[in-house]
Tab-separated table of C-alpha atoms in Angstrom:
chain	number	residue	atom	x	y	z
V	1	UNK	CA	-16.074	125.765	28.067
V	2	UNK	CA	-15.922	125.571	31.753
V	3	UNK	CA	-14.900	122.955	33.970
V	4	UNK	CA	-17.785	121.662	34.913
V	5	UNK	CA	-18.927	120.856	31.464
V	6	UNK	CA	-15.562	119.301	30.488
V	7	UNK	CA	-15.846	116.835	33.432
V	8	UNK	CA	-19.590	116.272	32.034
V	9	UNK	CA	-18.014	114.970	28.512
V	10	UNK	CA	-15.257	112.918	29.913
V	11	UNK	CA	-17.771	110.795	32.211
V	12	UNK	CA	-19.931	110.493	29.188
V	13	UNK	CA	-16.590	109.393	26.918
V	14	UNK	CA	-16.061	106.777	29.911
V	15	UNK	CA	-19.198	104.823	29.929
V	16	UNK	CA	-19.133	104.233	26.329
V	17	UNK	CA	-15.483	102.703	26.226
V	18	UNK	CA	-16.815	100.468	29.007
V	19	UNK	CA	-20.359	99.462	27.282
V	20	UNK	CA	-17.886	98.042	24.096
V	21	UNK	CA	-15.293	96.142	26.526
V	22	UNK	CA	-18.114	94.424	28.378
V	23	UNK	CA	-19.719	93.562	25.037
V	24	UNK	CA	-16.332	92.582	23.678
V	25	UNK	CA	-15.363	90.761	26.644
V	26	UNK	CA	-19.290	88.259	26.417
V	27	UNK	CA	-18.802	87.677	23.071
V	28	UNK	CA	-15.557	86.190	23.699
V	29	UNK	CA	-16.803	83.875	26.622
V	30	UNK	CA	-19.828	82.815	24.408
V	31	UNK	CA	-17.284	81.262	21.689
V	32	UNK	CA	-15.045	79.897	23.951
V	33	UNK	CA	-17.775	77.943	25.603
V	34	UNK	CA	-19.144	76.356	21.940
V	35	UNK	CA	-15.901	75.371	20.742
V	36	UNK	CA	-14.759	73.988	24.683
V	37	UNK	CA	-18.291	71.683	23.419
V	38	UNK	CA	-18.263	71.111	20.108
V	39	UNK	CA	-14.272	69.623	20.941
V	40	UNK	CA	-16.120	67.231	23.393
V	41	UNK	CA	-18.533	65.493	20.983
V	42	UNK	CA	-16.111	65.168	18.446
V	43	UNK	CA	-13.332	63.287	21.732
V	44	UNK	CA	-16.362	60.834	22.152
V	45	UNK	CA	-16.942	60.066	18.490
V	46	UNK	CA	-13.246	59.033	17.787
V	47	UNK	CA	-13.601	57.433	21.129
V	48	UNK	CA	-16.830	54.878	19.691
V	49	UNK	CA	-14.988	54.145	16.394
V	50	UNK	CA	-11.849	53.258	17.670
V	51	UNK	CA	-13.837	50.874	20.558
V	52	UNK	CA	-15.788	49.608	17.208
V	53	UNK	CA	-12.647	48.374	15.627
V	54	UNK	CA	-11.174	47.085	18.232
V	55	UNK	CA	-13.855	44.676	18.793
V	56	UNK	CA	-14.575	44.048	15.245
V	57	UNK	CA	-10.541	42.990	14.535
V	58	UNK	CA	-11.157	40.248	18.171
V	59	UNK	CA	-13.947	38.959	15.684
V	60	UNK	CA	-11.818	38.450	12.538
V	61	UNK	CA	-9.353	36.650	14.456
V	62	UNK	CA	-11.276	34.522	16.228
V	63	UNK	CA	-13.005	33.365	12.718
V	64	UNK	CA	-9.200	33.195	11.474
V	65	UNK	CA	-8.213	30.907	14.237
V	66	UNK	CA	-11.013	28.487	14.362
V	67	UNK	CA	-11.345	25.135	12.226
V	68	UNK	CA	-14.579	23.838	10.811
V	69	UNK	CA	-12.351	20.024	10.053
V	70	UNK	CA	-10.268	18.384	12.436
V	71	UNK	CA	-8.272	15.594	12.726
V	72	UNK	CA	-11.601	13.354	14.376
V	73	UNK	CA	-13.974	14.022	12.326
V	74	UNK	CA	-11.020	13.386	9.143
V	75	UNK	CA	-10.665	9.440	11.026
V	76	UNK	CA	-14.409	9.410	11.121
V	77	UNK	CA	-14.899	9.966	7.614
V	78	UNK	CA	-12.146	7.254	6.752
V	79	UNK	CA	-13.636	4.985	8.657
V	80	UNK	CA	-17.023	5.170	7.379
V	81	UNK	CA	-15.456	5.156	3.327
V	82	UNK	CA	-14.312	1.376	3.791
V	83	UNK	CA	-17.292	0.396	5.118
V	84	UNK	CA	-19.089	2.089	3.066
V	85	UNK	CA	-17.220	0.941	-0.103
V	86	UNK	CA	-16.821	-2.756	0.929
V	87	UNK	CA	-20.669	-2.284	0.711
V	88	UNK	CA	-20.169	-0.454	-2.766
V	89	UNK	CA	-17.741	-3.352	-3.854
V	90	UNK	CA	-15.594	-0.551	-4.440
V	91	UNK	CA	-12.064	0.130	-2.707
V	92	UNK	CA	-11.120	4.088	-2.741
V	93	UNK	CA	-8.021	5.627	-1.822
V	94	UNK	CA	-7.479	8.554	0.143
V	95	UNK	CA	-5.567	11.754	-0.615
V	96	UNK	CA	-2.961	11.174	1.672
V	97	UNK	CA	-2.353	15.428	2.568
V	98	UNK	CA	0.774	15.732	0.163
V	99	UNK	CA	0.927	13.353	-3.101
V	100	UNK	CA	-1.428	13.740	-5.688
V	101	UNK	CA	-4.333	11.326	-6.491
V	102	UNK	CA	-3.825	10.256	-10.347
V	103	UNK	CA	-7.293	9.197	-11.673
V	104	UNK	CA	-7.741	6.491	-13.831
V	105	UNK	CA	-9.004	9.011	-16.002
V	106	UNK	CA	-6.412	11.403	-16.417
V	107	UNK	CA	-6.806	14.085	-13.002
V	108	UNK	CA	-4.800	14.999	-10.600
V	109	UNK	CA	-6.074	16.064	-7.637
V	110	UNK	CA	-5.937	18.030	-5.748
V	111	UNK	CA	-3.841	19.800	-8.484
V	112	UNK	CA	-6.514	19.698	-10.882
V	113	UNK	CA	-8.775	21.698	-8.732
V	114	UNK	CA	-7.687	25.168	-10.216
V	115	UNK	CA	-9.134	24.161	-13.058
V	116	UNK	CA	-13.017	22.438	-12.455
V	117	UNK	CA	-15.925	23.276	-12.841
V	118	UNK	CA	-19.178	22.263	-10.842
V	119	UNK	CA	-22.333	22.343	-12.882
V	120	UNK	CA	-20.534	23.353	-15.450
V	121	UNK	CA	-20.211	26.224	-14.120
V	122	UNK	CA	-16.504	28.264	-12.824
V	123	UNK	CA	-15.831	27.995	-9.305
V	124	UNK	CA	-13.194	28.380	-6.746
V	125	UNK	CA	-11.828	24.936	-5.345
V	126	UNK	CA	-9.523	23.862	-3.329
V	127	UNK	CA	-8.000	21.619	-0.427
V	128	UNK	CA	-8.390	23.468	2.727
V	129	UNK	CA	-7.344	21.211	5.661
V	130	UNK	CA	-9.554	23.037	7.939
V	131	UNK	CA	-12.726	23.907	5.513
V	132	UNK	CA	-11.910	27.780	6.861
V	133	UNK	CA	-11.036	29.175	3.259
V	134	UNK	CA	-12.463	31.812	1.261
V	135	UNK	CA	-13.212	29.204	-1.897
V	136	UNK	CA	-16.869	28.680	-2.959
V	137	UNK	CA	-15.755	24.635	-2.182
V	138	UNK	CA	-13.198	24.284	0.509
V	139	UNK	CA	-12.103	20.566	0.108
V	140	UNK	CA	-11.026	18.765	3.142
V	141	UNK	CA	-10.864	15.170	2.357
V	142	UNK	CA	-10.714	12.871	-1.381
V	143	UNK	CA	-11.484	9.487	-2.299
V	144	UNK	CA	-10.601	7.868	-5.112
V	145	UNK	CA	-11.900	4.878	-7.029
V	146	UNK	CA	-10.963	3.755	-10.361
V	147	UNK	CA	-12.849	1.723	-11.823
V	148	UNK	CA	-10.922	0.468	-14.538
V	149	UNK	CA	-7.558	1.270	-16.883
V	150	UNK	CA	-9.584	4.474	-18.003
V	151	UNK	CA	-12.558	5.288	-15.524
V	152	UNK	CA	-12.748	6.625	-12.229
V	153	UNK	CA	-15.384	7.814	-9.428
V	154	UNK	CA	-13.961	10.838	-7.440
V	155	UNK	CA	-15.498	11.868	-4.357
V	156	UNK	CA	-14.641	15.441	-2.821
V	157	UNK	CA	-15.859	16.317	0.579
V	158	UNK	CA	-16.271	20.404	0.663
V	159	UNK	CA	-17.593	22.664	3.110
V	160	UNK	CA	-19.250	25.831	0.967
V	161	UNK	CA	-19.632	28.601	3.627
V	162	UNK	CA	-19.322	26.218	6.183
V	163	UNK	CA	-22.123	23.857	4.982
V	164	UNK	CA	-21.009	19.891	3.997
V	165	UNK	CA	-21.648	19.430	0.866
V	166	UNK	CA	-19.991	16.352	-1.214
V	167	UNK	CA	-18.938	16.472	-4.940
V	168	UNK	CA	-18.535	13.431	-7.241
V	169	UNK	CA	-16.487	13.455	-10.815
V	170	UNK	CA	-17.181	10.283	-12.435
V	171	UNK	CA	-16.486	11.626	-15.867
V	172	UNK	CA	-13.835	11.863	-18.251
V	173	UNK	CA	-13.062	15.568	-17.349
V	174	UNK	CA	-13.002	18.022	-14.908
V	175	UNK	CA	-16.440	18.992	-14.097
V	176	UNK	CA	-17.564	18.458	-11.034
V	177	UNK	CA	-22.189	17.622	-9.176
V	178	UNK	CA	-23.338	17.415	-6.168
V	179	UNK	CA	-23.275	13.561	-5.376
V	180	UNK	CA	-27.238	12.222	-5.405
V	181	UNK	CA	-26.076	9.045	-3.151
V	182	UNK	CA	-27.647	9.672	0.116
V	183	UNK	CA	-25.539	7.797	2.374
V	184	UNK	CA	-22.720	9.691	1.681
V	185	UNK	CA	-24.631	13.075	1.776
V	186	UNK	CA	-26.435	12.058	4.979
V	187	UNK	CA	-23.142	10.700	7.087
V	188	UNK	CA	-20.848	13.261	5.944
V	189	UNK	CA	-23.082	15.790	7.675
V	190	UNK	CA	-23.587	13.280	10.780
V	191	UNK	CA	-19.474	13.533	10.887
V	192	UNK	CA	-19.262	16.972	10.306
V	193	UNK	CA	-22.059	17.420	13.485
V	194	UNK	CA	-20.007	14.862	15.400
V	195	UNK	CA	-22.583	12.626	15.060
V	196	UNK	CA	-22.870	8.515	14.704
V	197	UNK	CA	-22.835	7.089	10.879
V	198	UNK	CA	-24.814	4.336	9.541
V	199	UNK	CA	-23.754	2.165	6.661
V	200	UNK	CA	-26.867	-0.079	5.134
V	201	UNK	CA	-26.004	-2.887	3.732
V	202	UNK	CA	-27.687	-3.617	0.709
V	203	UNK	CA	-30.448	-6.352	0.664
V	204	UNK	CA	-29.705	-10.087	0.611
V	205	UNK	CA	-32.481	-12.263	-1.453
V	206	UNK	CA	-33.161	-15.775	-0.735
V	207	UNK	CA	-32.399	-16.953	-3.611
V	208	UNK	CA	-28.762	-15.546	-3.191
V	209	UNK	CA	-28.377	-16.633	0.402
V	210	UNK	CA	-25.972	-19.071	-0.499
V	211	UNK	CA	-22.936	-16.746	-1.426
V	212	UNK	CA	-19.582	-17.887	0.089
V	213	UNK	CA	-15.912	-16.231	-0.512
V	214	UNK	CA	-15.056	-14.760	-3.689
V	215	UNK	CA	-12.451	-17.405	-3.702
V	216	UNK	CA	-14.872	-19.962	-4.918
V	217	UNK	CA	-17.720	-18.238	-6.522
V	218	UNK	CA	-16.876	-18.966	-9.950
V	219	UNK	CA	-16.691	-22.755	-9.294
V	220	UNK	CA	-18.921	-23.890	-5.995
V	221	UNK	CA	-22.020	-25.586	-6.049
V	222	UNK	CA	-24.709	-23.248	-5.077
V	223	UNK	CA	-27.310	-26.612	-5.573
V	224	UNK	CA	-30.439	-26.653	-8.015
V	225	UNK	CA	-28.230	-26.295	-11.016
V	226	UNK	CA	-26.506	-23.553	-10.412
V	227	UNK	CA	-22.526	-24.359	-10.420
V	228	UNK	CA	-21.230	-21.239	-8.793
V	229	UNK	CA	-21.416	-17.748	-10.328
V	230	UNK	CA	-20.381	-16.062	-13.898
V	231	UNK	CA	-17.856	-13.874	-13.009
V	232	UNK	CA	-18.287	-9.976	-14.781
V	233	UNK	CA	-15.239	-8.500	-16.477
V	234	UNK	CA	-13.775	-6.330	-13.971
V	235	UNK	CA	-13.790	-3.502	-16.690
V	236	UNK	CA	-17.549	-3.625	-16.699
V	237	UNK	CA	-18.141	-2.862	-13.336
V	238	UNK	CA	-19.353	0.137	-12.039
V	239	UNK	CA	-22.380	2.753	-12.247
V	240	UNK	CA	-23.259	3.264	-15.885
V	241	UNK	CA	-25.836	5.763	-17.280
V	242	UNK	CA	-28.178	5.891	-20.579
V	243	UNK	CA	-30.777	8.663	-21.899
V	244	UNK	CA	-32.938	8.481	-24.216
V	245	UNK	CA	-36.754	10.036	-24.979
V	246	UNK	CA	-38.236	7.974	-22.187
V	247	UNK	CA	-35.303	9.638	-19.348
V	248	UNK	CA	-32.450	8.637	-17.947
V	249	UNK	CA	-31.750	4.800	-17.625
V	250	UNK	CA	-29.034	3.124	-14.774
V	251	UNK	CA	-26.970	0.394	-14.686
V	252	UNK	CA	-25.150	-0.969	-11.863
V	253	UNK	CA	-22.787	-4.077	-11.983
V	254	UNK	CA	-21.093	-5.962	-9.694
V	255	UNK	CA	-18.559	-8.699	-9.799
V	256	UNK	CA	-21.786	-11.461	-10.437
V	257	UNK	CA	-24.921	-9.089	-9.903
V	258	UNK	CA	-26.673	-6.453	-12.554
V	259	UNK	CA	-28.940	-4.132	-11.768
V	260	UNK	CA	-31.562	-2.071	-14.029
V	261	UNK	CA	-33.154	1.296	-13.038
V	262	UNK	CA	-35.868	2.971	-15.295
V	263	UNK	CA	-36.342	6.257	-15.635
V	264	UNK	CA	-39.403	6.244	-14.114
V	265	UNK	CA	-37.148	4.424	-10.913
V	266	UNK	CA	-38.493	0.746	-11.584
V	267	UNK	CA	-35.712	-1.844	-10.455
V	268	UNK	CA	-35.274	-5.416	-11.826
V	269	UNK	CA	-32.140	-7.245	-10.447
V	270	UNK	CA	-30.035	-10.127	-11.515
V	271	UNK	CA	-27.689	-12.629	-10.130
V	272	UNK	CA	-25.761	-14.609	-12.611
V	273	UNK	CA	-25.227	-18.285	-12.464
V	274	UNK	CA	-23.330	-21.084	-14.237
V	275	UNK	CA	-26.071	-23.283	-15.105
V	276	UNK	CA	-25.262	-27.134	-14.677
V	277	UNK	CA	-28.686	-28.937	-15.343
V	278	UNK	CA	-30.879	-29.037	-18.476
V	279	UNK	CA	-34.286	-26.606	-17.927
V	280	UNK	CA	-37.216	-28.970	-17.357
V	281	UNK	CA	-40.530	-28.917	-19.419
V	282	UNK	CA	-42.656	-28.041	-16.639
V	283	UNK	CA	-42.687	-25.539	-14.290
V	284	UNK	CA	-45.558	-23.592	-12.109
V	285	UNK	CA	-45.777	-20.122	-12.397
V	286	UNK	CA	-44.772	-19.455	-8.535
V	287	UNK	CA	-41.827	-21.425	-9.689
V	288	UNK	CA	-40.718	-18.877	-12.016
V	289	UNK	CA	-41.813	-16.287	-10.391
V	290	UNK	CA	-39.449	-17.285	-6.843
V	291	UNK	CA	-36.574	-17.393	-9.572
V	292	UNK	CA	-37.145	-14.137	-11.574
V	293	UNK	CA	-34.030	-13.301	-10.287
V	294	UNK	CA	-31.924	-16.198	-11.215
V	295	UNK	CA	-30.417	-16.059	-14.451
V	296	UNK	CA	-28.574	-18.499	-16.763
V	297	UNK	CA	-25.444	-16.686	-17.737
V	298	UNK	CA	-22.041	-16.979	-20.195
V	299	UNK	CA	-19.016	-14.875	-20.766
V	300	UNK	CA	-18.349	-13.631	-24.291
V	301	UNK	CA	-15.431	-13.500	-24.784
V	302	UNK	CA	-13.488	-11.579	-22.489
V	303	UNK	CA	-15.068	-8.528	-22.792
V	304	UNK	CA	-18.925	-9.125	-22.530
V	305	UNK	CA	-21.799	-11.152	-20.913
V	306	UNK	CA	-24.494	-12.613	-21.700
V	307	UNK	CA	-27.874	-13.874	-19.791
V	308	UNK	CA	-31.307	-15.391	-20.039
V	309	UNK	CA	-34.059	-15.812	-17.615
V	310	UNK	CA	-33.560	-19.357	-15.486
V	311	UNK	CA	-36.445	-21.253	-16.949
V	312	UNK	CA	-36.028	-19.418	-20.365
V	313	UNK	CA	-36.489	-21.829	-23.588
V	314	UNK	CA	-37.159	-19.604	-26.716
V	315	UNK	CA	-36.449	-16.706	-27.169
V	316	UNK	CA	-33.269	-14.335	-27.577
V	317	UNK	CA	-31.378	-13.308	-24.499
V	318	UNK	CA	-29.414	-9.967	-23.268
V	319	UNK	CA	-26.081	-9.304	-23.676
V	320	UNK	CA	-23.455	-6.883	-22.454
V	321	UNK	CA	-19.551	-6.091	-23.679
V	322	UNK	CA	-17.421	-3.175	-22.791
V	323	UNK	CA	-16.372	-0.629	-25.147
V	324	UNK	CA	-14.397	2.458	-25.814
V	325	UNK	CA	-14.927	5.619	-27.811
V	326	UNK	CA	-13.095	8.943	-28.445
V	327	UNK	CA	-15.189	11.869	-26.504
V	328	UNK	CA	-14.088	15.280	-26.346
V	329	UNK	CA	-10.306	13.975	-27.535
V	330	UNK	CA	-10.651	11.511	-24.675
V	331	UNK	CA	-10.951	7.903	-24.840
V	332	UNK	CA	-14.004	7.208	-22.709
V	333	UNK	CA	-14.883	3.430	-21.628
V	334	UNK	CA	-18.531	2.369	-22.604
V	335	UNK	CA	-21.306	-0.686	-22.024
V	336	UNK	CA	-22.854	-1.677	-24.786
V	337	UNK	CA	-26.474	-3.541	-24.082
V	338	UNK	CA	-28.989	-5.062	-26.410
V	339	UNK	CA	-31.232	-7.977	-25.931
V	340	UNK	CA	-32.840	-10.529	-28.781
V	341	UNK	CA	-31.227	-13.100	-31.151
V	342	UNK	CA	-28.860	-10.985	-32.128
V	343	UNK	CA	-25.488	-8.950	-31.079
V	344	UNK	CA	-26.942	-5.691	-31.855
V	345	UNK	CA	-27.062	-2.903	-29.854
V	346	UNK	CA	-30.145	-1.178	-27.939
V	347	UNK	CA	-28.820	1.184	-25.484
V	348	UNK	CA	-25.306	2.597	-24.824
V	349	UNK	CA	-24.693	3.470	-21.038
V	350	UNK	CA	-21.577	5.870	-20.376
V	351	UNK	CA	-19.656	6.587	-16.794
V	352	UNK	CA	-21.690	9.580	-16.270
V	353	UNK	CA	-24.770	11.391	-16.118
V	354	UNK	CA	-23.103	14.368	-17.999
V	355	UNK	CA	-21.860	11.918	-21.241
V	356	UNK	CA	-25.144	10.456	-21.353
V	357	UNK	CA	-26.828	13.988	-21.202
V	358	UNK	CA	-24.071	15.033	-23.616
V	359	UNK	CA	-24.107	12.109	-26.360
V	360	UNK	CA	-27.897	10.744	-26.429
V	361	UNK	CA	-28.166	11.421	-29.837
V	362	UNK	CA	-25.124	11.063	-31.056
V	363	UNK	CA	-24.426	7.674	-33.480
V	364	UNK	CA	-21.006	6.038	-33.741
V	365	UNK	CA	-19.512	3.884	-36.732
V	366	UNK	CA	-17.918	1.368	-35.216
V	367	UNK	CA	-21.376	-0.272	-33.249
V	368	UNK	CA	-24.120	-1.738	-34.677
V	369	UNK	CA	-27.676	-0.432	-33.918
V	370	UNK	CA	-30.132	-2.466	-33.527
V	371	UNK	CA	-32.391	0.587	-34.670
């Protein structure tokens, strides 16, 4: 081979080593660029999250911070509860933030709140100063009233995911409703908003305009033969509930007043009196009808009451007595009612809207049913 054709095949060799290097060299480049910005997107990714969190974790601990119940609005509220229960007749204590409240009926709270129910139903309740907890009833304030050796009216005011709501145990156990009253639903909210309460006082009649100090109600002389008021036994006195096929029947009783509530929400009222003068023969009907109210009232004992209507002559009257029965292995305070010449008994009213839910048809020994 001659030299000319040598230098031919090396020149040839030559171009070929330098076609793969320059391949070689662009493929390189190429991947070096991708990854250089894929390694990018995935910086600004990480970059979002962790700005994400950050801001998320402020939130948290700004909720964790904040307080839905404050000292204020916790005066507030115990301002408006003695007005309120002067109205009520009704004196309630207040959990005082470390000693338990012992009910007349056997709680503890706000111990006992581990264990209640609402509805019947299992819930998580507790006291939470500042209403901020994770329990479906965060309890920030409780009142207390017992209404005698046995019975009690608890109120509990909650905040549920940050809504006031107020809870009322008036029975023997543990099982808490949503309270129906609407003064104490309507100004716990007004508190809670930082707005103004309103307690109504309930309606004075004319014909018991007359009332002085409880000093000398039993004995003062209220004129037109009425020498001062019959005094209720203090054991008798409260809200008092009764079902039967017709609905659910309410009785409220003061220290001289009783009031009836049909199911269908009818009202009749009565103010007891000592009578002093003998019922005359005659009397127009706009007579009796201005003192439909009025009623000629007795103790019976000292466990019981009985009335007629002021210009009543024949007839049997109505009659009241406290009483006790063993519920659910509890000993559970009852009102006994009937009306007609005799002591028997027409309705049975119990402390709560549960019992009489609970033992409308139940029968015990120890009364006797008019029916």
């Amino acid at each position: 081979m001659d030299t000319i054709e040598k230098e031919r095949l090396l020149m040839k060799k030559l171009t070929i080593i330098s076609s793969v290097i320059i391949s070689s060299l662009l493929i390189l480049t190429g991947c070096g660029s991708n990854s250089s910005k894929k390694s990018n997107v995935t910086s600004k990714v990480k970059v979002v999250k962790q700005s994400s969190s950050k801001k998320s974790q402020k939130g948290v601990a700004k909720k964790k911070s904040g307080s839905l119940w404050n000292n204020d609005k916790d005066s507030h509220l115990e301002d408006f509860m003695k007005q309120w229960g002067e109205v009520m007749n009704q004196t309630y204590t207040k959990y005082d933030g470390t000693n338990n409240i012992q009910t007349a009926s056997g709680m503890n709270y706000p111990q006992d709140f581990n264990s209640a129910t609402v509805n019947g139903q299992n819930v998580s309740m507790a006291w939470d100063k500042k209403g901020t907890g994770k329990n479906d009833y965060n309890v920030v304030a409780i009142y207390n009233y017992n209404k005698s050796s046995s019975s009690s009216i608890t109120y509990a005011f909650t905040l549920a995911d940050g809504e006031p709501i107020v809870l009322v145990n008036e029975g023997s156990g543990n099982n808490w409703s949503e309270t129906k009253n609407k003064s104490l639903k309507e100004n716990f909210v007004n508190i809670f908003d930082g707005k103004a309460t309103h307690v109504e006082k309930p309606k004075v009649s004319s014909s018991s305009s007359t009332k002085s100090s409880s000093s000398t109600k039993a004995t003062e002389d209220l004129g037109e033969g009425r020498g001062g008021y019959v005094i209720t036994p203090e054991a008798m006195r409260g809200t008092w509930y009764s079902k039967d096929e017709n609905g659910m029947r309410k009785l409220v009783i003061s220290d001289h007043e009783i009031t009836f509530i049909s199911p269908d929400g009818e009202t009749n009222h009565a103010i007891l009196y000592k009578r002093t003068n003998d019922i005359p023969s005659d009397v127009s009907e706009s007579e009796r009808q201005s003192k439909e109210e009025w009623k000629s009232a007795g103790n019976i004992g000292t466990n019981g009451i009985s009335m007629r209507g002021w210009y009543q002559q024949q007839g049997g009257g109505e009659h009241f007595s406290t009483h006790e029965e063993e519920i659910n292995g509890q000993k559970v305070p009852l009102v006994l009612y009937g009306f007609g010449a005799n002591d028997a008994t027409d309705l049975v009213y119990y402390p709560s809207e549960d019992l009489a839910k609970q033992q409308s048809d139940v029968k015990y020994g120890d009364i006797d049913y008019k029916f």
